[in-house]
mmCIF file of C-alpha atoms in Angstrom:
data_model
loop_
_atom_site.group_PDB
_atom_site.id
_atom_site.type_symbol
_atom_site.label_atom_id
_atom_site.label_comp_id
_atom_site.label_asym_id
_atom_site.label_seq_id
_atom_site.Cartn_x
_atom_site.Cartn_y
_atom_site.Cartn_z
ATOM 1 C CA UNK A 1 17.709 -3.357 3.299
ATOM 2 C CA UNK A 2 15.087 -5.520 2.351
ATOM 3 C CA UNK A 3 14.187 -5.209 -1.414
ATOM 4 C CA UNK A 4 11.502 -6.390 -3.442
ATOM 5 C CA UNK A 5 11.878 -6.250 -7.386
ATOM 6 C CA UNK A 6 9.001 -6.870 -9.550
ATOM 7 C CA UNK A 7 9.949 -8.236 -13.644
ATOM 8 C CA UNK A 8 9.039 -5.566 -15.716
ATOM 9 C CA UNK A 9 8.582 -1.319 -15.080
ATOM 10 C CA UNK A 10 6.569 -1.148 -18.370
ATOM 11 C CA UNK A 11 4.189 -3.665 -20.447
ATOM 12 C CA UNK A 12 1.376 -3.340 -22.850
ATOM 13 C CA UNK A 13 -0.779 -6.254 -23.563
ATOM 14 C CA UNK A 14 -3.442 -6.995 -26.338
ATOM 15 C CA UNK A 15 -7.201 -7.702 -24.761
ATOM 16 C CA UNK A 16 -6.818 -11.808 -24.634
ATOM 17 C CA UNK A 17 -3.693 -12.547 -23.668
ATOM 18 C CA UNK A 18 -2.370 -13.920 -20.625
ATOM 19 C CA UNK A 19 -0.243 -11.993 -18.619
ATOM 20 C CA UNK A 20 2.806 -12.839 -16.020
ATOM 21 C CA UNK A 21 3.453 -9.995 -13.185
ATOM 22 C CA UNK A 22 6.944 -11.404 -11.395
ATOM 23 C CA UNK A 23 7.537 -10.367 -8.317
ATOM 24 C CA UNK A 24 10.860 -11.524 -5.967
ATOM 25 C CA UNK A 25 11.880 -10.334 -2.503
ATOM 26 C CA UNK A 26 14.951 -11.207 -0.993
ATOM 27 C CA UNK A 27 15.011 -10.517 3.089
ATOM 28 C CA UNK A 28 12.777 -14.302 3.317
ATOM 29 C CA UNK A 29 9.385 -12.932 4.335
ATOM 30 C CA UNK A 30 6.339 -15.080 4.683
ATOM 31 C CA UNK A 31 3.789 -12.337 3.815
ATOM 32 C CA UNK A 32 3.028 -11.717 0.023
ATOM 33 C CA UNK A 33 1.113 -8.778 -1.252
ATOM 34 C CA UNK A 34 -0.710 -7.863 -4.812
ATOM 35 C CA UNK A 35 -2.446 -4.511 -4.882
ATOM 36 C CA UNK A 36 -3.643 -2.298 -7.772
ATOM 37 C CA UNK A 37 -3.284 1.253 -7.835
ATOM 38 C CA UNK A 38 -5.853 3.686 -9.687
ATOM 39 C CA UNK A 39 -6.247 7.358 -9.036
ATOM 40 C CA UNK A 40 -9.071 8.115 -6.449
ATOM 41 C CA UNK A 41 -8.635 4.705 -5.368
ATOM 42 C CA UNK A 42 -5.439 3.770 -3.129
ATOM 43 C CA UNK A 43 -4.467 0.671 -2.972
ATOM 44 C CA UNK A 44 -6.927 -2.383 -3.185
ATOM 45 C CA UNK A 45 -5.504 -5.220 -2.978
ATOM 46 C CA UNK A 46 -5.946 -8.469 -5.090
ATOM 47 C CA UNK A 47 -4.467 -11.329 -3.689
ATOM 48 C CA UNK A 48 -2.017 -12.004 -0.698
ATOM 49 C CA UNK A 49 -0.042 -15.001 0.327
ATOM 50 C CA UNK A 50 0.785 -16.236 4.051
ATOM 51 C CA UNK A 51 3.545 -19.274 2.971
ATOM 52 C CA UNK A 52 4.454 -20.891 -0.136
ATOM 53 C CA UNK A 53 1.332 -22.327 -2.031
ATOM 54 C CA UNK A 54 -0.785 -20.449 0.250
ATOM 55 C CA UNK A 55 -2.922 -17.819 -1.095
ATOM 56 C CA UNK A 56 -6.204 -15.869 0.161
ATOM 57 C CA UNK A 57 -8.272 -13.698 -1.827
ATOM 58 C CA UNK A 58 -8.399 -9.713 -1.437
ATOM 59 C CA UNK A 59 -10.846 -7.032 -1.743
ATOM 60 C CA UNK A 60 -10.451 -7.326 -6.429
ATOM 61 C CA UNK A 61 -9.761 -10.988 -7.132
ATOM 62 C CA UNK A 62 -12.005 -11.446 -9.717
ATOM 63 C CA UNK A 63 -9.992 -11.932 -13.020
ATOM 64 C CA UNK A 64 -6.523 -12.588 -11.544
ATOM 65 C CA UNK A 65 -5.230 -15.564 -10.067
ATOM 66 C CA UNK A 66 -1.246 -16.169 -7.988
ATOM 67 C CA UNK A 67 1.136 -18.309 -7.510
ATOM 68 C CA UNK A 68 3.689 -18.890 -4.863
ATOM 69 C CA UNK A 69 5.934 -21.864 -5.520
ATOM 70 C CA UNK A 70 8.857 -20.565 -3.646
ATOM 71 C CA UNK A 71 8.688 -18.162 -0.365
ATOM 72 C CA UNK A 72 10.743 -15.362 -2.457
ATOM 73 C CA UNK A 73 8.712 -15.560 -5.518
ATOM 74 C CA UNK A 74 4.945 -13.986 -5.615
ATOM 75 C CA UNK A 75 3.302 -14.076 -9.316
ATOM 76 C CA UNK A 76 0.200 -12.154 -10.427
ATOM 77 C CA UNK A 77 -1.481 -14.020 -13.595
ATOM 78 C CA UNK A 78 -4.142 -11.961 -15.861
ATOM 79 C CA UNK A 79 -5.617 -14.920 -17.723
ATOM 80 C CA UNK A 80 -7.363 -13.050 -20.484
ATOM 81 C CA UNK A 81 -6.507 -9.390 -20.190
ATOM 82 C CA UNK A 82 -9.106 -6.619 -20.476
ATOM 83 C CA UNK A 83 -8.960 -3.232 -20.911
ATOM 84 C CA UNK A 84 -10.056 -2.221 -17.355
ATOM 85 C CA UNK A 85 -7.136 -4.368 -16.126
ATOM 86 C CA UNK A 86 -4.999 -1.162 -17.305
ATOM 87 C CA UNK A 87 -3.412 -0.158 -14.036
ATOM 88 C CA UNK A 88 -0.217 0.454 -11.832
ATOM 89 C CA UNK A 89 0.210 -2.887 -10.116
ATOM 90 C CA UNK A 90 2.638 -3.355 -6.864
ATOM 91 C CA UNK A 91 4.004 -6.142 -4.869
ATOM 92 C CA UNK A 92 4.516 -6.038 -1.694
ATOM 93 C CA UNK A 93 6.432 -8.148 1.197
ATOM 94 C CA UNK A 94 6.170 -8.239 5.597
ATOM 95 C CA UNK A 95 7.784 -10.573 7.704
ATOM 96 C CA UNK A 96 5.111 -12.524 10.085
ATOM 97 C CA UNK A 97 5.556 -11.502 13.421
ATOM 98 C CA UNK A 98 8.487 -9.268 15.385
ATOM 99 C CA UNK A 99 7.997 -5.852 16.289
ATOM 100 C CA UNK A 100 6.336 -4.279 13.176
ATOM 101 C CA UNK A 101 4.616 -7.223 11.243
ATOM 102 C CA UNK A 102 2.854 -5.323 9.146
ATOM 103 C CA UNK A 103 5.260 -3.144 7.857
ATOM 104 C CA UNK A 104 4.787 -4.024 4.086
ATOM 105 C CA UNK A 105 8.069 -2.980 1.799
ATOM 106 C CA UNK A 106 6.812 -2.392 -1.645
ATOM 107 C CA UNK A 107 8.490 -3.028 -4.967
ATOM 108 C CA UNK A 108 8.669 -0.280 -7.791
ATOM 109 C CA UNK A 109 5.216 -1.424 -9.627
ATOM 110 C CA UNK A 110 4.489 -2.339 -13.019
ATOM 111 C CA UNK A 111 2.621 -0.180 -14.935
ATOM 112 C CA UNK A 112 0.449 -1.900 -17.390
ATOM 113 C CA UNK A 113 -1.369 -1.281 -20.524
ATOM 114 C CA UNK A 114 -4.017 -3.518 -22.078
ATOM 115 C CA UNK A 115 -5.174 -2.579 -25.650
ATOM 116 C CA UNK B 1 -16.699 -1.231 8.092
ATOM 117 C CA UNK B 2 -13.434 -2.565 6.745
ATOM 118 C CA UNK B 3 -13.277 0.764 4.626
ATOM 119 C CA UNK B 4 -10.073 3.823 5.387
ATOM 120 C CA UNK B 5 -11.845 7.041 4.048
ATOM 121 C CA UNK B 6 -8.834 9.690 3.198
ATOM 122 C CA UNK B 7 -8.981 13.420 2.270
ATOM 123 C CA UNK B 8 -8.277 15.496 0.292
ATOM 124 C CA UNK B 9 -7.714 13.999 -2.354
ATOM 125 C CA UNK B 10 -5.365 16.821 -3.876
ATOM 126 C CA UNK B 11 -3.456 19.016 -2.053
ATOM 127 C CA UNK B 12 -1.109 22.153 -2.281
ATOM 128 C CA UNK B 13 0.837 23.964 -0.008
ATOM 129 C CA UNK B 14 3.404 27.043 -0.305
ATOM 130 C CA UNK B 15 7.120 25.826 1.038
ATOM 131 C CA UNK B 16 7.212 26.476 4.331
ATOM 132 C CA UNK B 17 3.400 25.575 5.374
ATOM 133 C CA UNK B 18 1.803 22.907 7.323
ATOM 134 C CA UNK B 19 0.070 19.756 5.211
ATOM 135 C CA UNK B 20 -2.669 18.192 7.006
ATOM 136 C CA UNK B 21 -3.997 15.042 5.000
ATOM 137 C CA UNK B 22 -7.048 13.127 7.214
ATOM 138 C CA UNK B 23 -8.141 9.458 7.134
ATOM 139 C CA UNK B 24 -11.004 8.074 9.277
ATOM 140 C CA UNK B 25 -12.201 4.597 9.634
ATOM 141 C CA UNK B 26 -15.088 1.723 11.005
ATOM 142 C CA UNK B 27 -13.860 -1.034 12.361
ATOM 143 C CA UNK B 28 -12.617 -0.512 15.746
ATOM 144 C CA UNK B 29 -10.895 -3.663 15.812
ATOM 145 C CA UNK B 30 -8.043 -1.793 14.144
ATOM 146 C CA UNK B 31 -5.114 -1.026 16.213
ATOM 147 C CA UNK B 32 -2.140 0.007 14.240
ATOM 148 C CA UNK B 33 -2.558 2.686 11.973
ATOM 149 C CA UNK B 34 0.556 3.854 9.257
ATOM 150 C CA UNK B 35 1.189 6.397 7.151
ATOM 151 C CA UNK B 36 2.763 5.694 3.405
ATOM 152 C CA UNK B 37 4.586 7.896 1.025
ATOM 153 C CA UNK B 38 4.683 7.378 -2.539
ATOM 154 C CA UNK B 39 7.382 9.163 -5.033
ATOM 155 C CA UNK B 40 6.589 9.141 -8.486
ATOM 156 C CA UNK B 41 8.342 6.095 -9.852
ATOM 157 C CA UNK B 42 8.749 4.364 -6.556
ATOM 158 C CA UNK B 43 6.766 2.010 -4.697
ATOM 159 C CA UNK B 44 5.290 3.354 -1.130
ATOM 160 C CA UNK B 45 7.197 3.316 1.595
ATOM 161 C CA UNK B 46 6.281 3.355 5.602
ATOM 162 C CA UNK B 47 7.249 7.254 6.749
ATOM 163 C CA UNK B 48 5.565 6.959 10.486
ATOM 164 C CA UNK B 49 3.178 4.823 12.008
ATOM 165 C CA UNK B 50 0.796 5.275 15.465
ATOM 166 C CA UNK B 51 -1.065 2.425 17.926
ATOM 167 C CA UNK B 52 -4.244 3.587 19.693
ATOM 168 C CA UNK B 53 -2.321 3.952 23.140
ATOM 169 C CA UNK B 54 -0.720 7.015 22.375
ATOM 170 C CA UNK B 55 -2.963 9.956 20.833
ATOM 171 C CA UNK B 56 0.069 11.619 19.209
ATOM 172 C CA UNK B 57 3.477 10.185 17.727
ATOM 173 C CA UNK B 58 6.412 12.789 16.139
ATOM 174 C CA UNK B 59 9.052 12.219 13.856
ATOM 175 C CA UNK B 60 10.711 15.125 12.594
ATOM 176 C CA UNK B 61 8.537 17.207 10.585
ATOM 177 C CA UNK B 62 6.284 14.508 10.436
ATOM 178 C CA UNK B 63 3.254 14.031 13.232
ATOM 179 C CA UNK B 64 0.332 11.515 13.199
ATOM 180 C CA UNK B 65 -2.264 12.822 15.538
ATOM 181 C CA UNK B 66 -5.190 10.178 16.696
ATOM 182 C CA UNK B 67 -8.763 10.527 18.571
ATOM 183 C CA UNK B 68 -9.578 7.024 19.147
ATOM 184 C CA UNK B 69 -12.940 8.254 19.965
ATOM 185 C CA UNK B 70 -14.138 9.796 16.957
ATOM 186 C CA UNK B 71 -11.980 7.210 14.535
ATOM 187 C CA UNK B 72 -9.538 9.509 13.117
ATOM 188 C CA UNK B 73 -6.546 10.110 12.424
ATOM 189 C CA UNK B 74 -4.189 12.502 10.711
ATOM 190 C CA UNK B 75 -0.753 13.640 9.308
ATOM 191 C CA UNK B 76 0.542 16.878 9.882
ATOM 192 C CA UNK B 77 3.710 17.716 7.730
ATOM 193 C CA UNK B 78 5.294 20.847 9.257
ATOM 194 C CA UNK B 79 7.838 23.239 7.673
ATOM 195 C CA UNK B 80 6.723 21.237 3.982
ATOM 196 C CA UNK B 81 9.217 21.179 1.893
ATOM 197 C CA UNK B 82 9.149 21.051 -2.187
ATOM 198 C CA UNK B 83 10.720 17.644 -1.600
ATOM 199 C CA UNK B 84 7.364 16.527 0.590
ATOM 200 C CA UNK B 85 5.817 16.516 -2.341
ATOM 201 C CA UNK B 86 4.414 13.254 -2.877
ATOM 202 C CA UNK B 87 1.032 10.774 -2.711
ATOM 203 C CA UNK B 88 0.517 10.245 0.826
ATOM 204 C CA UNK B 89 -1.841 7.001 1.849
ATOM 205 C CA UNK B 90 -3.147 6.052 5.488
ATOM 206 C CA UNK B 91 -3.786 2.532 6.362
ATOM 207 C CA UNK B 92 -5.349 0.424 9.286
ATOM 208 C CA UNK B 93 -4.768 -2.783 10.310
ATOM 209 C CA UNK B 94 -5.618 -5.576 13.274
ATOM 210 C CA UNK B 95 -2.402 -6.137 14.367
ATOM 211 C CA UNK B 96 -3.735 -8.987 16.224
ATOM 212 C CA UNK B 97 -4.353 -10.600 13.017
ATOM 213 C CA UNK B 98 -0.667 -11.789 11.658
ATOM 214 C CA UNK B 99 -1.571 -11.985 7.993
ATOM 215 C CA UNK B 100 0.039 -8.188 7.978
ATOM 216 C CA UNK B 101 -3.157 -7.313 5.701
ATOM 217 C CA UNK B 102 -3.368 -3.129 5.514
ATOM 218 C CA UNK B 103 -6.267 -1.584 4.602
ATOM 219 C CA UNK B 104 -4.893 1.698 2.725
ATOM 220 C CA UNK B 105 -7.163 4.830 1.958
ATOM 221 C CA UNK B 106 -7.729 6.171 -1.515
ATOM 222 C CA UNK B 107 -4.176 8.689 -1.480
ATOM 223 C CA UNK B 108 -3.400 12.032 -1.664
ATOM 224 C CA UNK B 109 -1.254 14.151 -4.026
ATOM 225 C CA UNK B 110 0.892 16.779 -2.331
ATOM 226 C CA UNK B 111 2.151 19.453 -4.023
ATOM 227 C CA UNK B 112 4.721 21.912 -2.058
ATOM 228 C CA UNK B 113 5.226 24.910 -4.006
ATOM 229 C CA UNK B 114 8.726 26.910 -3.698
#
């Protein structure tokens, strides 16, 4: 079963402060996913990844940025937090190419709360 | 045009009942269009998925029925169950493209009572 696991369930953040979202899948896909999730709103998504140290902006970029040193390993970074950063976020993972390529497996999410 | 318009946006049903949740979209360029489910606590997870040849595809309880004409799509949950009960998302995506980049609607809470 493919899993993707994401650092931390929980955090809560002062307004300023840089923040690290972690996010690790282990069944060696090339596809990388960010999304947020807010009520009313689905899932938008922020950044995505297509290989290691590639990176393409989504439909929300604007105050997050990514990094994907290794092809397991997908970070969100909040560089100065803000309040309407408070969200659910979730990380997501597809292999490129075979029979269902997009089939995205998602991790658990983080819920965060900036104060 | 790159927008996946879902409703309704809440939902509740008596055990036993049929759910209908419906998602329509733009951009015919689309060709692959999935249906998520979301427990509280978990991440979503793929439950069935449809491509544009086929106007209907089953899976147990669970249909997606498509009109590639008027750019719709739905899900019909049969028989719901309490355990249905769940935030539901539709997506679309150009298969075509190989980034694996869904386009997801804005959800829907189901409620199944008992």
């Amino acid at each position: 079963d493919v899993k993707v696991t994401q650092s931390s369930r929980y955090l809560v953040k002062r307004t300023g402060e840089k923040v690290f979202l972690e996010c690790v899948q282990d069944m060696d896909h090339e596809n990388m996913f960010w999304y947020r999730q807010d009520p009313g709103l689905g899932l938008r998504l922020i950044y995505f990844s297509y290989d290691v140290k590639m990176k393409e902006k989504g439909d929300i970029p604007e105050g997050y940025s990514v990094s994907r040193e290794k092809k397991e390993r997908f970070s969100l970074i909040l560089e100065s937090a803000s309040t309407n950063q408070t969200s659910m976020y979730l990380c997501a993972s597809s292999l490129l190419g075979g029979v269902s390529p997009e089939t995205q497996y998602f991790g658990p999410g983080t819920r965060l709360l900036v104060l | 045009q790159q927008q996946v318009k879902q409703s309704p946006q809440s939902l509740i049903v008596q055990k036993g009942g049929i759910s209908i949740i419906n998602c329509a979209y733009e951009n015919t360029a689309f060709d692959y269009f999935p249906w998520y489910q979301q427990f509280p606590g978990k991440g979503p997870a793929l439950l069935i998925a449809i491509r544009p040849d086929v106007s209907e595809k089953k899976e147990g309880r669970f249909t997606i029925s498509f009109n590639k004409s008027a750019k719709q799509f739905s899900l019909h949950i049969m028989d719901s169950q309490p355990g249905d009960s769940a935030t539901y998302f539709c997506a679309a995506s150009r298969g075509s493209s190989n980034t694996g980049k869904l386009i997801f609607g804005q959800g829907t809470t189901l409620q199944v009572k008992p």
